[in-house]
Every structure is written in structure tokens, then in C-alpha cells.
Amino acid sequence: MSLSSLQHVTYAIADAMLAGSPEPVGMVERMTLVLGESARWMDGSARHVAKRFAARWDSVGRKEVSTVVAGMPGFVSAWRSEQPPRVVRVLTRPPFQRPPPPWLHDVALPQWPTLGDLAAWLEIEPGNLDWFADRWCVPTHGAATPLHHYAYKAIEKRDGRCRIIEIPKPRLRALQRKVLSGLLDRIPAHESVHGFRHGRNIVTFAAPHVGKAVVMRFDLTDFFASVHAGRVYSAFYALGYPQAIARALTALCTNRIPSGRLLAPDVRERIDWRERQRYRSFASCFVRFFSSSSDLRC
């Protein structure tokens, strides 16, 4: 048997274990279904996996479990025997949404265990969700194409450089607003945040600093373009959403500016190489920070 066959078997066993609750008896029953027969080593493996992973059963992955199974003496002996375990059917864990972090236990987050659930909540067909979440559908050098979900506008900064405003087209904008109001607005921001918060403004921002002997003011360079897609994905995943949902939400809320727009005459000489690379790397339009303006400026 090859190493790939060993991985195939241990992954199938791990999937069977994770396809239900972490009680050892249930795991043994599911492993028996997957392998077509029971074996003595199953009970010990199930008890060991339950002891090690039961406390975080909802977040443990098949790779972790399969690694533990592959190292169990009972399974190793069975694998080296004349009739090693073989997979006769596959069981997979049903799609599920993990509980949110403890600090959000009072917040009712939308339940989207599957992409179909997310599409239904957005009131679009699953195929349309794929379309709006597909950031690679436009050629890298394309800029002005009806296939692209954004329009762009360059505005001048105080230092003579320019900022590229990414304007989502109406249908994508509506989906982003729905994610903003239905999910992100429910998540409490840090008390120090004053921008884009109801009841907060420039006065509430400045009030704590009135009368101070020293007040320091600084700005973050290219803030929005520096919030890359990986950080947005991590935020959605941390809320408990499955990987597929976190990826889809990230794709809906981030954008990669086509190279053709970055090299256009009104932009080319007004942004440096580093800023250009940020725009090219799926910089975020993270809807949590969207203003209420009609163009949803990033």
C-alpha cells in the first residue's frame, strides 16, 4: 500500500469520527460503516480521540484526527497486517456553523452553515453568489469591462498623490449593504472607535482630548488598502462561519484592482510601487468600515 492510500484511509476514518458526536461508541459504529467491519483497535482509537478533542469537537479538523489515528499502535498493527483496513463507503461531517466567540454570546448572528443558506439569505441564486464572489472572472489587465463588479475614480491627496476610490456596482453594493446591516452592524466595535458608528462623530472623537497638555495626531498609511483579504477572512472565520462561507463573504467584501487601472495615465505617476502592490493584492473594502454614502468608498 502506498502512502497516499494510508492517507486516504486515515482521512476516511477521521471523517467518520467527525460525522457525529464525540462519544466513543458512536465513533466506533461510524468507523465500522466506513471500513465495512469492526476491529479491536477501533475502540482504543475512539476513546483516545474523544479524550483529546471532545472539548473542541466543533473546530477540530480531519487532518488533526487522521494524524492521531495513524499513530495509534492498534491501527499501525492493523495497517501492517496482511489485510489492512480499506474504505468501503464515505461519511462526512454535515455542514455546521461553530459557536461565536464568548464575547459575542448575546449577539444573534445569521446562521449560514452552507453556501445555499448564505445565498438564500442574500436572496440570490447560488450561481449568482458564485458570480459575485468570483474575483478572478476579470482578466488581470482588464479595467473597463461589464464583467467587473467595480468602477474606479482617482482623487487627489494633499501630497499630490492620489487615492483610488473603488465603487461597487449597484447589485454588488446591495449585497454588501445587506452583509453590513445583517451581520457586521450587530458586532460591537471597540469603545475607542468613532468612525462610521451611530451616535459617534468628530465631536465625540475629540472630546476626550480636550484640555490635554499634549495631543498626538497621526494617520495610517493606505489603511484600507492595507487590510488584505486574509485578515478579512480571519475575521469572518473567527465569528464561527465555515471556511466556505468565510471565503465567500471575503470575496464579496474585497476587491483586486486590475493592473490596467493602476497603470492608467491619471494614476500611474501618482502612486508608488508599494501602494500599487497593495491594490493588486485583494485589498479590502471591508464593509464594517463602509460609510453611509451612496458610493461606499473604500
PDB file of C-alpha atoms in Angstrom:
ATOM      1  CA  MET A   1       0.000   0.000   0.000  1.00  0.00           C
ATOM      2  CA  SER A   2       1.276   3.486  -0.854  1.00  0.00           C
ATOM      3  CA  LEU A   3       1.465   6.474   1.456  1.00  0.00           C
ATOM      4  CA  SER A   4      -1.417   8.066  -0.430  1.00  0.00           C
ATOM      5  CA  SER A   5      -3.555   5.009   0.326  1.00  0.00           C
ATOM      6  CA  LEU A   6      -2.689   5.306   4.007  1.00  0.00           C
ATOM      7  CA  GLN A   7      -3.716   8.956   3.959  1.00  0.00           C
ATOM      8  CA  HIS A   8      -6.925   8.081   2.151  1.00  0.00           C
ATOM      9  CA  VAL A   9      -7.846   5.519   4.812  1.00  0.00           C
ATOM     10  CA  THR A  10      -6.927   7.657   7.824  1.00  0.00           C
ATOM     11  CA  TYR A  11      -8.789  10.649   6.360  1.00  0.00           C
ATOM     12  CA  ALA A  12     -11.870   8.473   5.813  1.00  0.00           C
ATOM     13  CA  ILE A  13     -11.641   7.243   9.411  1.00  0.00           C
ATOM     14  CA  ALA A  14     -11.244  10.813  10.680  1.00  0.00           C
ATOM     15  CA  ASP A  15     -14.241  11.950   8.633  1.00  0.00           C
ATOM     16  CA  ALA A  16     -16.307   9.101  10.085  1.00  0.00           C
ATOM     17  CA  MET A  17     -15.324  10.058  13.619  1.00  0.00           C
ATOM     18  CA  LEU A  18     -16.202  13.707  12.993  1.00  0.00           C
ATOM     19  CA  ALA A  19     -19.510  12.894  11.292  1.00  0.00           C
ATOM     20  CA  GLY A  20     -21.293  12.735  14.646  1.00  0.00           C
ATOM     21  CA  SER A  21     -20.859  13.340  18.361  1.00  0.00           C
ATOM     22  CA  PRO A  22     -17.544  12.588  20.129  1.00  0.00           C
ATOM     23  CA  GLU A  23     -18.908   9.616  22.130  1.00  0.00           C
ATOM     24  CA  PRO A  24     -16.569   6.633  21.518  1.00  0.00           C
ATOM     25  CA  VAL A  25     -19.448   4.181  20.922  1.00  0.00           C
ATOM     26  CA  GLY A  26     -20.843   6.311  18.116  1.00  0.00           C
ATOM     27  CA  MET A  27     -17.410   6.791  16.574  1.00  0.00           C
ATOM     28  CA  VAL A  28     -16.830   3.030  16.519  1.00  0.00           C
ATOM     29  CA  GLU A  29     -20.188   2.500  14.803  1.00  0.00           C
ATOM     30  CA  ARG A  30     -19.350   5.053  12.122  1.00  0.00           C
ATOM     31  CA  MET A  31     -15.853   3.657  11.575  1.00  0.00           C
ATOM     32  CA  THR A  32     -17.390   0.189  11.157  1.00  0.00           C
ATOM     33  CA  LEU A  33     -19.700   1.539   8.459  1.00  0.00           C
ATOM     34  CA  VAL A  34     -16.826   3.185   6.618  1.00  0.00           C
ATOM     35  CA  LEU A  35     -14.479   0.177   6.769  1.00  0.00           C
ATOM     36  CA  GLY A  36     -17.159  -2.477   6.368  1.00  0.00           C
ATOM     37  CA  GLU A  37     -16.251  -4.398   9.518  1.00  0.00           C
ATOM     38  CA  SER A  38     -15.377  -3.825  13.157  1.00  0.00           C
ATOM     39  CA  ALA A  39     -11.895  -4.226  14.609  1.00  0.00           C
ATOM     40  CA  ARG A  40     -10.393  -4.289  18.090  1.00  0.00           C
ATOM     41  CA  TRP A  41      -8.230  -1.220  17.517  1.00  0.00           C
ATOM     42  CA  MET A  42     -11.277   0.988  16.883  1.00  0.00           C
ATOM     43  CA  ASP A  43     -12.378   1.243  20.494  1.00  0.00           C
ATOM     44  CA  GLY A  44      -8.989   2.421  21.762  1.00  0.00           C
ATOM     45  CA  SER A  45      -8.619   4.900  18.910  1.00  0.00           C
ATOM     46  CA  ALA A  46     -12.108   6.287  19.516  1.00  0.00           C
ATOM     47  CA  ARG A  47     -11.522   6.737  23.251  1.00  0.00           C
ATOM     48  CA  HIS A  48      -8.175   8.407  22.640  1.00  0.00           C
ATOM     49  CA  VAL A  49      -9.605  10.814  20.038  1.00  0.00           C
ATOM     50  CA  ALA A  50     -12.573  11.633  22.270  1.00  0.00           C
ATOM     51  CA  LYS A  51     -10.312  12.384  25.226  1.00  0.00           C
ATOM     52  CA  ARG A  52      -8.035  14.583  23.151  1.00  0.00           C
ATOM     53  CA  PHE A  53     -10.529  16.508  21.025  1.00  0.00           C
ATOM     54  CA  ALA A  54     -14.008  16.355  22.597  1.00  0.00           C
ATOM     55  CA  ALA A  55     -13.641  19.762  24.262  1.00  0.00           C
ATOM     56  CA  ARG A  56     -13.245  21.448  20.853  1.00  0.00           C
ATOM     57  CA  TRP A  57     -15.058  18.934  18.676  1.00  0.00           C
ATOM     58  CA  ASP A  58     -16.745  21.613  16.574  1.00  0.00           C
ATOM     59  CA  SER A  59     -13.454  23.156  15.488  1.00  0.00           C
ATOM     60  CA  VAL A  60     -11.152  20.156  15.115  1.00  0.00           C
ATOM     61  CA  GLY A  61     -10.225  19.203  11.550  1.00  0.00           C
ATOM     62  CA  ARG A  62      -9.850  15.888   9.778  1.00  0.00           C
ATOM     63  CA  LYS A  63      -6.076  16.330   9.404  1.00  0.00           C
ATOM     64  CA  GLU A  64      -5.547  16.536  13.173  1.00  0.00           C
ATOM     65  CA  VAL A  65      -7.697  13.482  13.836  1.00  0.00           C
ATOM     66  CA  SER A  66      -6.179  11.441  10.997  1.00  0.00           C
ATOM     67  CA  THR A  67      -2.662  12.151  12.299  1.00  0.00           C
ATOM     68  CA  VAL A  68      -3.619  10.821  15.732  1.00  0.00           C
ATOM     69  CA  VAL A  69      -5.277   7.720  14.237  1.00  0.00           C
ATOM     70  CA  ALA A  70      -2.255   6.986  12.043  1.00  0.00           C
ATOM     71  CA  GLY A  71      -0.018   6.951  15.127  1.00  0.00           C
ATOM     72  CA  MET A  72      -2.164   4.677  17.302  1.00  0.00           C
ATOM     73  CA  PRO A  73      -0.398   1.318  17.893  1.00  0.00           C
ATOM     74  CA  GLY A  74      -3.564  -0.652  17.198  1.00  0.00           C
ATOM     75  CA  PHE A  75      -4.131   0.985  13.837  1.00  0.00           C
ATOM     76  CA  VAL A  76      -0.440   0.697  12.912  1.00  0.00           C
ATOM     77  CA  SER A  77      -0.544  -3.063  13.553  1.00  0.00           C
ATOM     78  CA  ALA A  78      -3.733  -3.410  11.518  1.00  0.00           C
ATOM     79  CA  TRP A  79      -2.255  -1.402   8.654  1.00  0.00           C
ATOM     80  CA  ARG A  80       0.842  -3.605   8.555  1.00  0.00           C
ATOM     81  CA  SER A  81      -1.157  -6.820   8.587  1.00  0.00           C
ATOM     82  CA  GLU A  82      -1.938  -8.961   5.546  1.00  0.00           C
ATOM     83  CA  GLN A  83      -5.437  -7.432   5.344  1.00  0.00           C
ATOM     84  CA  PRO A  84      -5.103  -3.725   6.163  1.00  0.00           C
ATOM     85  CA  PRO A  85      -8.215  -1.567   6.628  1.00  0.00           C
ATOM     86  CA  ARG A  86      -9.887  -0.434   3.421  1.00  0.00           C
ATOM     87  CA  VAL A  87     -12.611   2.101   2.801  1.00  0.00           C
ATOM     88  CA  VAL A  88     -15.948   0.772   1.513  1.00  0.00           C
ATOM     89  CA  ARG A  89     -18.034   3.924   1.943  1.00  0.00           C
ATOM     90  CA  VAL A  90     -17.574   7.538   2.997  1.00  0.00           C
ATOM     91  CA  LEU A  91     -19.206   9.502   5.808  1.00  0.00           C
ATOM     92  CA  THR A  92     -18.691  13.240   6.070  1.00  0.00           C
ATOM     93  CA  ARG A  93     -19.462  15.777   8.741  1.00  0.00           C
ATOM     94  CA  PRO A  94     -22.688  17.652   7.992  1.00  0.00           C
ATOM     95  CA  PRO A  95     -22.163  21.378   7.338  1.00  0.00           C
ATOM     96  CA  PHE A  96     -22.389  23.336  10.569  1.00  0.00           C
ATOM     97  CA  GLN A  97     -21.624  26.743  11.980  1.00  0.00           C
ATOM     98  CA  ARG A  98     -19.363  26.922  15.021  1.00  0.00           C
ATOM     99  CA  PRO A  99     -20.481  28.896  18.089  1.00  0.00           C
ATOM    100  CA  PRO A 100     -19.306  32.537  18.056  1.00  0.00           C
ATOM    101  CA  PRO A 101     -16.548  33.648  20.435  1.00  0.00           C
ATOM    102  CA  PRO A 102     -17.629  34.043  24.099  1.00  0.00           C
ATOM    103  CA  TRP A 103     -17.702  37.847  23.945  1.00  0.00           C
ATOM    104  CA  LEU A 104     -20.456  37.579  21.325  1.00  0.00           C
ATOM    105  CA  HIS A 105     -22.632  35.092  23.195  1.00  0.00           C
ATOM    106  CA  ASP A 106     -25.514  37.614  23.403  1.00  0.00           C
ATOM    107  CA  VAL A 107     -25.331  38.519  19.700  1.00  0.00           C
ATOM    108  CA  ALA A 108     -27.666  36.717  17.286  1.00  0.00           C
ATOM    109  CA  LEU A 109     -25.525  36.078  14.214  1.00  0.00           C
ATOM    110  CA  PRO A 110     -27.125  34.860  10.969  1.00  0.00           C
ATOM    111  CA  GLN A 111     -26.893  31.091  10.583  1.00  0.00           C
ATOM    112  CA  TRP A 112     -25.153  30.162   7.333  1.00  0.00           C
ATOM    113  CA  PRO A 113     -23.794  26.610   7.597  1.00  0.00           C
ATOM    114  CA  THR A 114     -23.837  26.213   3.794  1.00  0.00           C
ATOM    115  CA  LEU A 115     -23.372  28.393   0.741  1.00  0.00           C
ATOM    116  CA  GLY A 116     -27.002  27.696  -0.115  1.00  0.00           C
ATOM    117  CA  ASP A 117     -28.038  29.213   3.215  1.00  0.00           C
ATOM    118  CA  LEU A 118     -25.959  32.324   2.535  1.00  0.00           C
ATOM    119  CA  ALA A 119     -27.380  32.672  -0.977  1.00  0.00           C
ATOM    120  CA  ALA A 120     -30.948  32.300   0.319  1.00  0.00           C
ATOM    121  CA  TRP A 121     -30.312  34.955   2.982  1.00  0.00           C
ATOM    122  CA  LEU A 122     -28.932  37.302   0.318  1.00  0.00           C
ATOM    123  CA  GLU A 123     -31.992  36.472  -1.812  1.00  0.00           C
ATOM    124  CA  ILE A 124     -29.945  35.391  -4.816  1.00  0.00           C
ATOM    125  CA  GLU A 125     -29.437  32.100  -6.620  1.00  0.00           C
ATOM    126  CA  PRO A 126     -26.375  30.029  -5.612  1.00  0.00           C
ATOM    127  CA  GLY A 127     -24.967  30.534  -9.100  1.00  0.00           C
ATOM    128  CA  ASN A 128     -25.222  34.298  -8.673  1.00  0.00           C
ATOM    129  CA  LEU A 129     -23.394  34.034  -5.350  1.00  0.00           C
ATOM    130  CA  ASP A 130     -20.564  32.291  -7.201  1.00  0.00           C
ATOM    131  CA  TRP A 131     -20.595  35.124  -9.719  1.00  0.00           C
ATOM    132  CA  PHE A 132     -20.455  37.969  -7.224  1.00  0.00           C
ATOM    133  CA  ALA A 133     -17.838  36.141  -5.118  1.00  0.00           C
ATOM    134  CA  ASP A 134     -15.597  35.284  -8.086  1.00  0.00           C
ATOM    135  CA  ARG A 135     -12.814  37.822  -8.066  1.00  0.00           C
ATOM    136  CA  TRP A 136     -10.874  36.052 -10.822  1.00  0.00           C
ATOM    137  CA  CYS A 137     -13.556  36.357 -13.523  1.00  0.00           C
ATOM    138  CA  VAL A 138     -11.916  39.502 -14.957  1.00  0.00           C
ATOM    139  CA  PRO A 139      -8.590  39.402 -16.824  1.00  0.00           C
ATOM    140  CA  THR A 140      -5.721  40.723 -14.713  1.00  0.00           C
ATOM    141  CA  HIS A 141      -5.145  43.663 -17.028  1.00  0.00           C
ATOM    142  CA  GLY A 142      -8.820  44.464 -17.592  1.00  0.00           C
ATOM    143  CA  ALA A 143     -10.310  47.583 -16.044  1.00  0.00           C
ATOM    144  CA  ALA A 144     -13.280  48.852 -18.020  1.00  0.00           C
ATOM    145  CA  THR A 145     -15.357  45.733 -18.596  1.00  0.00           C
ATOM    146  CA  PRO A 146     -19.000  44.987 -17.799  1.00  0.00           C
ATOM    147  CA  LEU A 147     -17.821  41.747 -16.180  1.00  0.00           C
ATOM    148  CA  HIS A 148     -16.092  43.671 -13.430  1.00  0.00           C
ATOM    149  CA  HIS A 149     -18.076  44.477 -10.273  1.00  0.00           C
ATOM    150  CA  TYR A 150     -16.380  47.818  -9.570  1.00  0.00           C
ATOM    151  CA  ALA A 151     -15.865  51.217 -11.133  1.00  0.00           C
ATOM    152  CA  TYR A 152     -12.918  53.401 -10.155  1.00  0.00           C
ATOM    153  CA  LYS A 153     -12.260  57.069  -9.553  1.00  0.00           C
ATOM    154  CA  ALA A 154      -8.946  58.743  -8.703  1.00  0.00           C
ATOM    155  CA  ILE A 155      -8.996  61.689  -6.279  1.00  0.00           C
ATOM    156  CA  GLU A 156      -6.029  63.842  -5.346  1.00  0.00           C
ATOM    157  CA  LYS A 157      -4.424  63.718  -1.908  1.00  0.00           C
ATOM    158  CA  ARG A 158      -2.862  66.684  -0.139  1.00  0.00           C
ATOM    159  CA  ASP A 159       0.628  65.483  -1.029  1.00  0.00           C
ATOM    160  CA  GLY A 160      -0.130  65.336  -4.754  1.00  0.00           C
ATOM    161  CA  ARG A 161      -0.545  61.576  -4.881  1.00  0.00           C
ATOM    162  CA  CYS A 162      -3.932  60.042  -5.499  1.00  0.00           C
ATOM    163  CA  ARG A 163      -6.366  57.745  -3.783  1.00  0.00           C
ATOM    164  CA  ILE A 164      -8.298  55.258  -5.880  1.00  0.00           C
ATOM    165  CA  ILE A 165     -11.954  55.086  -4.910  1.00  0.00           C
ATOM    166  CA  GLU A 166     -13.402  51.641  -5.569  1.00  0.00           C
ATOM    167  CA  ILE A 167     -17.136  51.932  -6.269  1.00  0.00           C
ATOM    168  CA  PRO A 168     -19.128  48.690  -6.261  1.00  0.00           C
ATOM    169  CA  LYS A 169     -21.803  48.481  -8.923  1.00  0.00           C
ATOM    170  CA  PRO A 170     -25.440  48.538  -7.746  1.00  0.00           C
ATOM    171  CA  ARG A 171     -26.101  44.788  -7.423  1.00  0.00           C
ATOM    172  CA  LEU A 172     -22.903  44.055  -5.509  1.00  0.00           C
ATOM    173  CA  ARG A 173     -23.402  47.213  -3.426  1.00  0.00           C
ATOM    174  CA  ALA A 174     -26.830  45.948  -2.353  1.00  0.00           C
ATOM    175  CA  LEU A 175     -25.346  42.621  -1.239  1.00  0.00           C
ATOM    176  CA  GLN A 176     -22.575  44.380   0.678  1.00  0.00           C
ATOM    177  CA  ARG A 177     -25.081  46.622   2.445  1.00  0.00           C
ATOM    178  CA  LYS A 178     -27.066  43.561   3.444  1.00  0.00           C
ATOM    179  CA  VAL A 179     -23.958  41.931   4.938  1.00  0.00           C
ATOM    180  CA  LEU A 180     -23.215  45.205   6.725  1.00  0.00           C
ATOM    181  CA  SER A 181     -26.672  45.641   8.254  1.00  0.00           C
ATOM    182  CA  GLY A 182     -27.486  41.969   8.812  1.00  0.00           C
ATOM    183  CA  LEU A 183     -24.144  40.807  10.212  1.00  0.00           C
ATOM    184  CA  LEU A 184     -21.424  43.355  10.822  1.00  0.00           C
ATOM    185  CA  ASP A 185     -23.573  46.050  12.434  1.00  0.00           C
ATOM    186  CA  ARG A 186     -24.539  43.501  15.076  1.00  0.00           C
ATOM    187  CA  ILE A 187     -20.946  43.097  16.212  1.00  0.00           C
ATOM    188  CA  PRO A 188     -19.954  45.696  18.818  1.00  0.00           C
ATOM    189  CA  ALA A 189     -16.929  47.798  17.920  1.00  0.00           C
ATOM    190  CA  HIS A 190     -14.226  48.813  20.381  1.00  0.00           C
ATOM    191  CA  GLU A 191     -15.175  51.793  22.550  1.00  0.00           C
ATOM    192  CA  SER A 192     -12.339  53.810  21.044  1.00  0.00           C
ATOM    193  CA  VAL A 193     -13.890  53.607  17.580  1.00  0.00           C
ATOM    194  CA  HIS A 194     -15.759  56.730  16.477  1.00  0.00           C
ATOM    195  CA  GLY A 195     -15.757  56.463  12.678  1.00  0.00           C
ATOM    196  CA  PHE A 196     -18.837  55.019  10.946  1.00  0.00           C
ATOM    197  CA  ARG A 197     -20.672  54.406  14.237  1.00  0.00           C
ATOM    198  CA  HIS A 198     -24.182  55.564  15.056  1.00  0.00           C
ATOM    199  CA  GLY A 199     -24.103  58.283  17.703  1.00  0.00           C
ATOM    200  CA  ARG A 200     -20.399  58.932  17.194  1.00  0.00           C
ATOM    201  CA  ASN A 201     -18.852  61.815  15.282  1.00  0.00           C
ATOM    202  CA  ILE A 202     -15.871  64.141  15.189  1.00  0.00           C
ATOM    203  CA  VAL A 203     -17.044  65.828  18.411  1.00  0.00           C
ATOM    204  CA  THR A 204     -17.201  62.567  20.406  1.00  0.00           C
ATOM    205  CA  PHE A 205     -13.802  61.711  18.933  1.00  0.00           C
ATOM    206  CA  ALA A 206     -12.200  64.957  20.070  1.00  0.00           C
ATOM    207  CA  ALA A 207     -13.943  65.345  23.464  1.00  0.00           C
ATOM    208  CA  PRO A 208     -11.660  63.007  25.498  1.00  0.00           C
ATOM    209  CA  HIS A 209      -8.618  65.016  24.364  1.00  0.00           C
ATOM    210  CA  VAL A 210      -9.873  68.487  25.269  1.00  0.00           C
ATOM    211  CA  GLY A 211      -7.591  70.258  27.745  1.00  0.00           C
ATOM    212  CA  LYS A 212      -4.786  67.702  27.496  1.00  0.00           C
ATOM    213  CA  ALA A 213      -1.250  69.049  27.668  1.00  0.00           C
ATOM    214  CA  VAL A 214      -0.177  67.008  24.650  1.00  0.00           C
ATOM    215  CA  VAL A 215      -2.284  65.579  21.847  1.00  0.00           C
ATOM    216  CA  MET A 216      -0.634  63.436  19.187  1.00  0.00           C
ATOM    217  CA  ARG A 217      -2.270  63.053  15.785  1.00  0.00           C
ATOM    218  CA  PHE A 218      -1.171  60.505  13.209  1.00  0.00           C
ATOM    219  CA  ASP A 219      -2.611  58.696  10.232  1.00  0.00           C
ATOM    220  CA  LEU A 220      -2.177  55.132   8.995  1.00  0.00           C
ATOM    221  CA  THR A 221      -0.711  54.956   5.503  1.00  0.00           C
ATOM    222  CA  ASP A 222      -3.117  53.475   2.961  1.00  0.00           C
ATOM    223  CA  PHE A 223      -5.239  51.962   5.716  1.00  0.00           C
ATOM    224  CA  PHE A 224      -7.994  50.404   3.627  1.00  0.00           C
ATOM    225  CA  ALA A 225      -5.627  49.050   1.001  1.00  0.00           C
ATOM    226  CA  SER A 226      -3.532  47.533   3.801  1.00  0.00           C
ATOM    227  CA  VAL A 227      -6.411  45.468   5.206  1.00  0.00           C
ATOM    228  CA  HIS A 228      -5.837  42.479   2.954  1.00  0.00           C
ATOM    229  CA  ALA A 229      -8.249  39.677   2.181  1.00  0.00           C
ATOM    230  CA  GLY A 230      -6.540  37.249   4.571  1.00  0.00           C
ATOM    231  CA  ARG A 231      -7.380  39.454   7.536  1.00  0.00           C
ATOM    232  CA  VAL A 232     -10.985  39.798   6.387  1.00  0.00           C
ATOM    233  CA  TYR A 233     -11.275  36.025   6.011  1.00  0.00           C
ATOM    234  CA  SER A 234      -9.861  35.542   9.516  1.00  0.00           C
ATOM    235  CA  ALA A 235     -12.464  37.930  10.935  1.00  0.00           C
ATOM    236  CA  PHE A 236     -15.373  36.064   9.329  1.00  0.00           C
ATOM    237  CA  TYR A 237     -13.931  32.670  10.272  1.00  0.00           C
ATOM    238  CA  ALA A 238     -13.445  33.816  13.873  1.00  0.00           C
ATOM    239  CA  LEU A 239     -17.181  34.510  14.064  1.00  0.00           C
ATOM    240  CA  GLY A 240     -17.785  30.777  13.640  1.00  0.00           C
ATOM    241  CA  TYR A 241     -18.567  30.607   9.946  1.00  0.00           C
ATOM    242  CA  PRO A 242     -17.325  27.566   7.976  1.00  0.00           C
ATOM    243  CA  GLN A 243     -14.384  28.047   5.645  1.00  0.00           C
ATOM    244  CA  ALA A 244     -16.552  28.114   2.509  1.00  0.00           C
ATOM    245  CA  ILE A 245     -18.791  30.815   3.981  1.00  0.00           C
ATOM    246  CA  ALA A 246     -15.836  32.875   5.233  1.00  0.00           C
ATOM    247  CA  ARG A 247     -14.255  32.676   1.775  1.00  0.00           C
ATOM    248  CA  ALA A 248     -17.491  33.728   0.033  1.00  0.00           C
ATOM    249  CA  LEU A 249     -18.026  36.666   2.406  1.00  0.00           C
ATOM    250  CA  THR A 250     -14.412  37.720   1.959  1.00  0.00           C
ATOM    251  CA  ALA A 251     -14.792  37.629  -1.817  1.00  0.00           C
ATOM    252  CA  LEU A 252     -17.961  39.717  -1.603  1.00  0.00           C
ATOM    253  CA  CYS A 253     -16.247  42.324   0.572  1.00  0.00           C
ATOM    254  CA  THR A 254     -12.799  42.630  -1.024  1.00  0.00           C
ATOM    255  CA  ASN A 255     -11.538  43.693  -4.408  1.00  0.00           C
ATOM    256  CA  ARG A 256      -8.406  43.412  -6.512  1.00  0.00           C
ATOM    257  CA  ILE A 257      -7.940  46.439  -8.740  1.00  0.00           C
ATOM    258  CA  PRO A 258      -6.996  45.366 -12.278  1.00  0.00           C
ATOM    259  CA  SER A 259      -3.473  46.248 -13.341  1.00  0.00           C
ATOM    260  CA  GLY A 260      -4.845  48.177 -16.302  1.00  0.00           C
ATOM    261  CA  ARG A 261      -6.473  50.698 -13.968  1.00  0.00           C
ATOM    262  CA  LEU A 262      -3.341  51.078 -11.852  1.00  0.00           C
ATOM    263  CA  LEU A 263      -1.294  51.832 -14.971  1.00  0.00           C
ATOM    264  CA  ALA A 264      -3.782  54.307 -16.439  1.00  0.00           C
ATOM    265  CA  PRO A 265      -2.381  57.806 -17.204  1.00  0.00           C
ATOM    266  CA  ASP A 266      -4.338  59.524 -14.408  1.00  0.00           C
ATOM    267  CA  VAL A 267      -2.918  57.117 -11.813  1.00  0.00           C
ATOM    268  CA  ARG A 268       0.423  55.670 -12.913  1.00  0.00           C
ATOM    269  CA  GLU A 269       2.690  58.524 -11.792  1.00  0.00           C
ATOM    270  CA  ARG A 270       0.669  59.369  -8.663  1.00  0.00           C
ATOM    271  CA  ILE A 271       1.027  56.130  -6.698  1.00  0.00           C
ATOM    272  CA  ASP A 272       4.259  54.411  -5.793  1.00  0.00           C
ATOM    273  CA  TRP A 273       5.164  50.763  -6.343  1.00  0.00           C
ATOM    274  CA  ARG A 274       4.331  49.704  -2.782  1.00  0.00           C
ATOM    275  CA  GLU A 275       0.864  51.236  -2.909  1.00  0.00           C
ATOM    276  CA  ARG A 276       0.269  49.665  -6.303  1.00  0.00           C
ATOM    277  CA  GLN A 277       1.094  46.230  -4.889  1.00  0.00           C
ATOM    278  CA  ARG A 278      -1.387  46.738  -2.052  1.00  0.00           C
ATOM    279  CA  TYR A 279      -4.164  47.486  -4.509  1.00  0.00           C
ATOM    280  CA  ARG A 280      -3.228  44.413  -6.551  1.00  0.00           C
ATOM    281  CA  SER A 281      -3.369  42.014  -3.619  1.00  0.00           C
ATOM    282  CA  PHE A 282      -7.101  41.939  -2.886  1.00  0.00           C
ATOM    283  CA  ALA A 283      -7.098  44.926  -0.582  1.00  0.00           C
ATOM    284  CA  SER A 284     -10.213  45.087   1.491  1.00  0.00           C
ATOM    285  CA  CYS A 285     -13.379  47.072   1.045  1.00  0.00           C
ATOM    286  CA  PHE A 286     -14.312  45.558   4.425  1.00  0.00           C
ATOM    287  CA  VAL A 287     -17.958  46.545   4.746  1.00  0.00           C
ATOM    288  CA  ARG A 288     -17.687  47.105   8.504  1.00  0.00           C
ATOM    289  CA  PHE A 289     -15.971  50.382   7.663  1.00  0.00           C
ATOM    290  CA  PHE A 290     -18.278  51.452   4.832  1.00  0.00           C
ATOM    291  CA  SER A 291     -19.711  54.916   5.145  1.00  0.00           C
ATOM    292  CA  SER A 292     -23.362  55.607   4.511  1.00  0.00           C
ATOM    293  CA  SER A 293     -22.566  57.429   1.298  1.00  0.00           C
ATOM    294  CA  SER A 294     -24.006  56.141  -1.940  1.00  0.00           C
ATOM    295  CA  ASP A 295     -20.675  55.127  -3.429  1.00  0.00           C
ATOM    296  CA  LEU A 296     -19.488  53.033  -0.440  1.00  0.00           C
ATOM    297  CA  ARG A 297     -15.983  54.392  -0.594  1.00  0.00           C
ATOM    298  CA  CYS A 298     -13.196  52.047   0.423  1.00  0.00           C
TER     299      CYS A 298
END
